[in-house]
GROMACS .gro file of C-alpha atoms in nm:
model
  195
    1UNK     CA    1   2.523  -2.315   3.692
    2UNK     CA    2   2.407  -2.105   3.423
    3UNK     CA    3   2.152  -2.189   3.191
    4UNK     CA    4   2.085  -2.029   2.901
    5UNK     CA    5   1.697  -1.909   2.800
    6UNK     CA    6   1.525  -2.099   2.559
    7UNK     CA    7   1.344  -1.936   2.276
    8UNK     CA    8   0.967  -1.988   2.302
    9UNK     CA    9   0.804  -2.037   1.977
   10UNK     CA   10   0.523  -1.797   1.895
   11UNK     CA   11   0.148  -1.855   1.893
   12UNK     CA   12   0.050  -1.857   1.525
   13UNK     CA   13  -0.106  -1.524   1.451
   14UNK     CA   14   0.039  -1.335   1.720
   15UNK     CA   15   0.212  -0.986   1.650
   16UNK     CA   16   0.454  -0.836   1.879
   17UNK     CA   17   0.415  -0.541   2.046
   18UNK     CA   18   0.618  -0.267   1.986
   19UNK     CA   19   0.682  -0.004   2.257
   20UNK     CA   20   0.688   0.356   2.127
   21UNK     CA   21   0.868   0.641   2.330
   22UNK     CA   22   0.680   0.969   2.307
   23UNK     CA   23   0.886   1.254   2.351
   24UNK     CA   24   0.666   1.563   2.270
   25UNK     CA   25   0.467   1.826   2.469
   26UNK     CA   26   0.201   1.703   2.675
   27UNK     CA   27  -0.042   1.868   2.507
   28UNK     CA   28  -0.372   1.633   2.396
   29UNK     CA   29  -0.308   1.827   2.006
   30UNK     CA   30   0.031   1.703   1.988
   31UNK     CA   31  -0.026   1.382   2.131
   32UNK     CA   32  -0.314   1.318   1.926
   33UNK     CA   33  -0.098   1.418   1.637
   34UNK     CA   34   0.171   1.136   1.732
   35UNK     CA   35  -0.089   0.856   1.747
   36UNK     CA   36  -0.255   0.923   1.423
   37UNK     CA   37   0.069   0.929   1.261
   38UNK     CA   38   0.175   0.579   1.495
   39UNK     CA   39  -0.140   0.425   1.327
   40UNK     CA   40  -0.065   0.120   1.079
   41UNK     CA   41  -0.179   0.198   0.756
   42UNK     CA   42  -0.273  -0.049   0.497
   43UNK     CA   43  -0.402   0.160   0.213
   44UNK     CA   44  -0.247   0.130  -0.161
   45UNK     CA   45  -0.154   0.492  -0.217
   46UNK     CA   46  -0.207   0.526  -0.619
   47UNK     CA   47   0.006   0.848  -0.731
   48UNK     CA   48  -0.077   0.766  -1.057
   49UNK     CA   49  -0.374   0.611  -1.237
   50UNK     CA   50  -0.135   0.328  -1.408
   51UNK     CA   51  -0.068   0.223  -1.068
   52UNK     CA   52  -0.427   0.128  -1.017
   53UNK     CA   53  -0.422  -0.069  -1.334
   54UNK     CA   54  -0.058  -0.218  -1.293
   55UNK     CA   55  -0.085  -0.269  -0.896
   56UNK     CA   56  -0.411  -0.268  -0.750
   57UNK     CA   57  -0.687  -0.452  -0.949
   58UNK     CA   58  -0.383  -0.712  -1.022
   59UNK     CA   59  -0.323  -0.775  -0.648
   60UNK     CA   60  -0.719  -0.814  -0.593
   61UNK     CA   61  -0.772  -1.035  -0.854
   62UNK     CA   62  -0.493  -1.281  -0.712
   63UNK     CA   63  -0.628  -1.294  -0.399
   64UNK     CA   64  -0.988  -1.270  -0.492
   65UNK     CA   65  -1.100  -0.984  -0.295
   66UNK     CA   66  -1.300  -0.663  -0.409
   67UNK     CA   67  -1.149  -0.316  -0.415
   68UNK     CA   68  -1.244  -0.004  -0.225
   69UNK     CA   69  -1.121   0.323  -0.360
   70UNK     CA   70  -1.104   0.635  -0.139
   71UNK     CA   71  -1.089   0.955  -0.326
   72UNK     CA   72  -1.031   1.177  -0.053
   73UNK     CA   73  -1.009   1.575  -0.027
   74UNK     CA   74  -0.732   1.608   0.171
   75UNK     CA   75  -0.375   1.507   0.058
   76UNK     CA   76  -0.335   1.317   0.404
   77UNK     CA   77  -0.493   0.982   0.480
   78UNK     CA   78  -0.719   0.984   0.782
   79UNK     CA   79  -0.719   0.826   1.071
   80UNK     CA   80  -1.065   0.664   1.028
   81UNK     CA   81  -0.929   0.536   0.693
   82UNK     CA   82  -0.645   0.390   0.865
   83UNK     CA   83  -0.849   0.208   1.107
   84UNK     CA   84  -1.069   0.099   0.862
   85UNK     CA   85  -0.753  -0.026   0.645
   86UNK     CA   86  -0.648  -0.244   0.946
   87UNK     CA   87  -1.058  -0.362   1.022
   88UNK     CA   88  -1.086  -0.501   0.674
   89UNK     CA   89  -0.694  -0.616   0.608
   90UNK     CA   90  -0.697  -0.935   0.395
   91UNK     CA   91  -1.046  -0.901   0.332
   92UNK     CA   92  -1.090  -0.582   0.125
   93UNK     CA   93  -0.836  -0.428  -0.062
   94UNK     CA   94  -0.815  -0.069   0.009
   95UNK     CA   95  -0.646   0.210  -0.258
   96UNK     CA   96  -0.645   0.568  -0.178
   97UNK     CA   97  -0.637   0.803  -0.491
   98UNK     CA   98  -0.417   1.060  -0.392
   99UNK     CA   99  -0.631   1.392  -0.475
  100UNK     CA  100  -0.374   1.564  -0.809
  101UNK     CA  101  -0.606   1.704  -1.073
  102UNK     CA  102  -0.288   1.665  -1.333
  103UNK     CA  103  -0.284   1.284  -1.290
  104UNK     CA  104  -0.583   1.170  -1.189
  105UNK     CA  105  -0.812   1.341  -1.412
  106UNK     CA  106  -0.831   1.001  -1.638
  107UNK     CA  107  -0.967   0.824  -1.269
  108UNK     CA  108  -1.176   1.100  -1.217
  109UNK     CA  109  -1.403   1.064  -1.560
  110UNK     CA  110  -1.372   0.708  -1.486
  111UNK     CA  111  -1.572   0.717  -1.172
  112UNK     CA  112  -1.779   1.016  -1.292
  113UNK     CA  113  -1.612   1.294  -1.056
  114UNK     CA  114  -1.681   1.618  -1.188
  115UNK     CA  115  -1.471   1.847  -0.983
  116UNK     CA  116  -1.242   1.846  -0.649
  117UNK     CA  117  -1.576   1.978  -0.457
  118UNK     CA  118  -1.760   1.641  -0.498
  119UNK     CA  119  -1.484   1.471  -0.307
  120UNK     CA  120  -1.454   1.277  -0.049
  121UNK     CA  121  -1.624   0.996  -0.267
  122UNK     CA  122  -1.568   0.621  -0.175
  123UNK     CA  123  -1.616   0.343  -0.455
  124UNK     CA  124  -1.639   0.009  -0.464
  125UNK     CA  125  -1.535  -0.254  -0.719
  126UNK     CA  126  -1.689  -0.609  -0.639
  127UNK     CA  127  -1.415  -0.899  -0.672
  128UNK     CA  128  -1.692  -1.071  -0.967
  129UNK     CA  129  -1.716  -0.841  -1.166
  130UNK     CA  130  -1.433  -0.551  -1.227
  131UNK     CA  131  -1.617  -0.348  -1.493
  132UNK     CA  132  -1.874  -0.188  -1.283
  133UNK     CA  133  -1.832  -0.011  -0.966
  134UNK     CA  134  -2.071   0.078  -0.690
  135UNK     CA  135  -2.072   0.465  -0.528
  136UNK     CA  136  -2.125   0.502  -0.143
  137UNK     CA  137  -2.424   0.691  -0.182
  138UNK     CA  138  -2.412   0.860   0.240
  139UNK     CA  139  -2.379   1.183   0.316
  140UNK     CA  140  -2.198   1.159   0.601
  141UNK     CA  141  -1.886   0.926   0.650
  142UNK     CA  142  -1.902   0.807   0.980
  143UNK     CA  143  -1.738   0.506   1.066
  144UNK     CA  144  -2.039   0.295   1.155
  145UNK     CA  145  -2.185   0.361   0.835
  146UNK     CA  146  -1.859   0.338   0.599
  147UNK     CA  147  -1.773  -0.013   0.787
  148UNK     CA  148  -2.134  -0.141   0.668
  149UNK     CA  149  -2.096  -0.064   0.372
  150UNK     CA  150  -1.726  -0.208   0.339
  151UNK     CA  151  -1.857  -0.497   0.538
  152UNK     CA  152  -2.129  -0.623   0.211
  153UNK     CA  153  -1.822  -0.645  -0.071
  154UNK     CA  154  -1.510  -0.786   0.221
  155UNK     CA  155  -1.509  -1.115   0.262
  156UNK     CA  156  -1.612  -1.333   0.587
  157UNK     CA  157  -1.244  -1.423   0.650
  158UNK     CA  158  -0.917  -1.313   0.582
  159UNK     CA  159  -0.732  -1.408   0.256
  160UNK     CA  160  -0.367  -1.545   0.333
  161UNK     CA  161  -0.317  -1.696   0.022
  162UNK     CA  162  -0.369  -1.625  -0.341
  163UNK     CA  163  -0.629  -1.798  -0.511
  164UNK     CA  164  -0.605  -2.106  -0.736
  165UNK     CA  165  -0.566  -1.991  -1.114
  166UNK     CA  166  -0.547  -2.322  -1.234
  167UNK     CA  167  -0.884  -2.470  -1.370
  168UNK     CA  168  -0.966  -2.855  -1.462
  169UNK     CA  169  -1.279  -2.947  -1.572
  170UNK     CA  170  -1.498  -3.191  -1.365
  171UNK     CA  171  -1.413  -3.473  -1.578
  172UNK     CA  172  -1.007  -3.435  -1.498
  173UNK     CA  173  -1.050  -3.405  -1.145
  174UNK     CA  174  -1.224  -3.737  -1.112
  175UNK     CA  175  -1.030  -3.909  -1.327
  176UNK     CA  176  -0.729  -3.772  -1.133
  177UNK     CA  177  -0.875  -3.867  -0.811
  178UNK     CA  178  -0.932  -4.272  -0.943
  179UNK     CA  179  -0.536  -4.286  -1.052
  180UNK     CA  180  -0.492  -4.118  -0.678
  181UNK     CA  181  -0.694  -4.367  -0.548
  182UNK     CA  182  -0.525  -4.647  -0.721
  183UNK     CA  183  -0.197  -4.557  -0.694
  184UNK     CA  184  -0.224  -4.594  -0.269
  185UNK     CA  185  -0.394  -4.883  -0.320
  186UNK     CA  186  -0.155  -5.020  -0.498
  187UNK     CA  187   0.091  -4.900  -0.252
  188UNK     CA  188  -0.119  -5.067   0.034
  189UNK     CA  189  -0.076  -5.378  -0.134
  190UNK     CA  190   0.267  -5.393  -0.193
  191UNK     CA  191   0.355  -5.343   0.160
  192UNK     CA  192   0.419  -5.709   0.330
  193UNK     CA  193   0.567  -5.765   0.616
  194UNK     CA  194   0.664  -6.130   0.775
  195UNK     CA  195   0.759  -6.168   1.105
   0.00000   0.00000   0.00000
């Protein structure tokens, strides 16, 4: 008798794996090439510095998390980037400034960038406080020292949801909480059952 498969239901949290066919030269160059370009990436790309004030600094403040801004020299995002995007996903929101003299020369003053030489430069801009920004000060961006740093501003867990923008004073919430309160116990008291 045939019996059909059931569907199993998913651990929470799980992601699926997806199975990539590589169909290039086995060359380590070319396949190298094909996994950094496989990597997930989970950088805001900002083209333009609107974007940053439109998209970005919005999307933080909903969520609550700081910002990390990667002004890179190279037009391509790298693969340490890329990792570190996925290390600190839903706990740091990163934005890559895509290097274009003609449109980001407003960012640039901004964040005190002189010229293209001075790049790579990574900022910081703490979820408390969005007028003031702190510069990653190393010389060298190696990713033990780039994911300490990133690690003081992220947050200890990941941020699924947005944050609460409502605010009640301490007052309401109690007085809210007695109505609650008396509400079920009115509610317990009106239940009566006879047998």
């Amino acid at each position: 008798m045939f019996k059909p498969k059931r569907k199993q239901k998913k651990p929470e949290g799980s992601s699926e794996k997806v199975v990539m066919d590589y169909n290039g030269e086995r060359k380590a160059k070319d396949m190298k090439t094909f996994l950094e370009y496989s990597m997930p990436n989970y950088m805001d790309r900002i083209v333009f510095p609107q974007d940053l004030s439109n998209k970005s600094l919005p999307k933080a403040a909903k969520y609550g998390l700081a910002t990390a801004m990667m002004f890179p020299s190279k037009n391509k995002t790298s693969s340490m980037m890329k990792f570190l995007s996925t290390i600190f996903r839903r706990r740091l929101l990163m934005v890559e400034v895509v290097p274009n003299d003609a449109n980001q020369k407003e960012l640039y003053d901004i964040y005190g960038i002189s010229s293209k030489e001075d790049l790579p430069i990574l900022v910081v801009i703490p979820s408390d406080d969005t007028t003031k920004f702190i510069r990653y000060e190393g010389e060298d961006f190696s990713r033990h020292k780039l994911e300490r740093f990133l690690s003081e501003y992220a947050t200890k867990k990941p941020v699924y949801k947005a944050m609460d923008t409502t605010t009640t004073t301490s007052d309401e919430s109690t007085t809210t909480l007695k109505d609650n309160d008396e509400e079920s116990s009115t509610k317990k008291q009106k239940v009566h059952t006879e047998f």
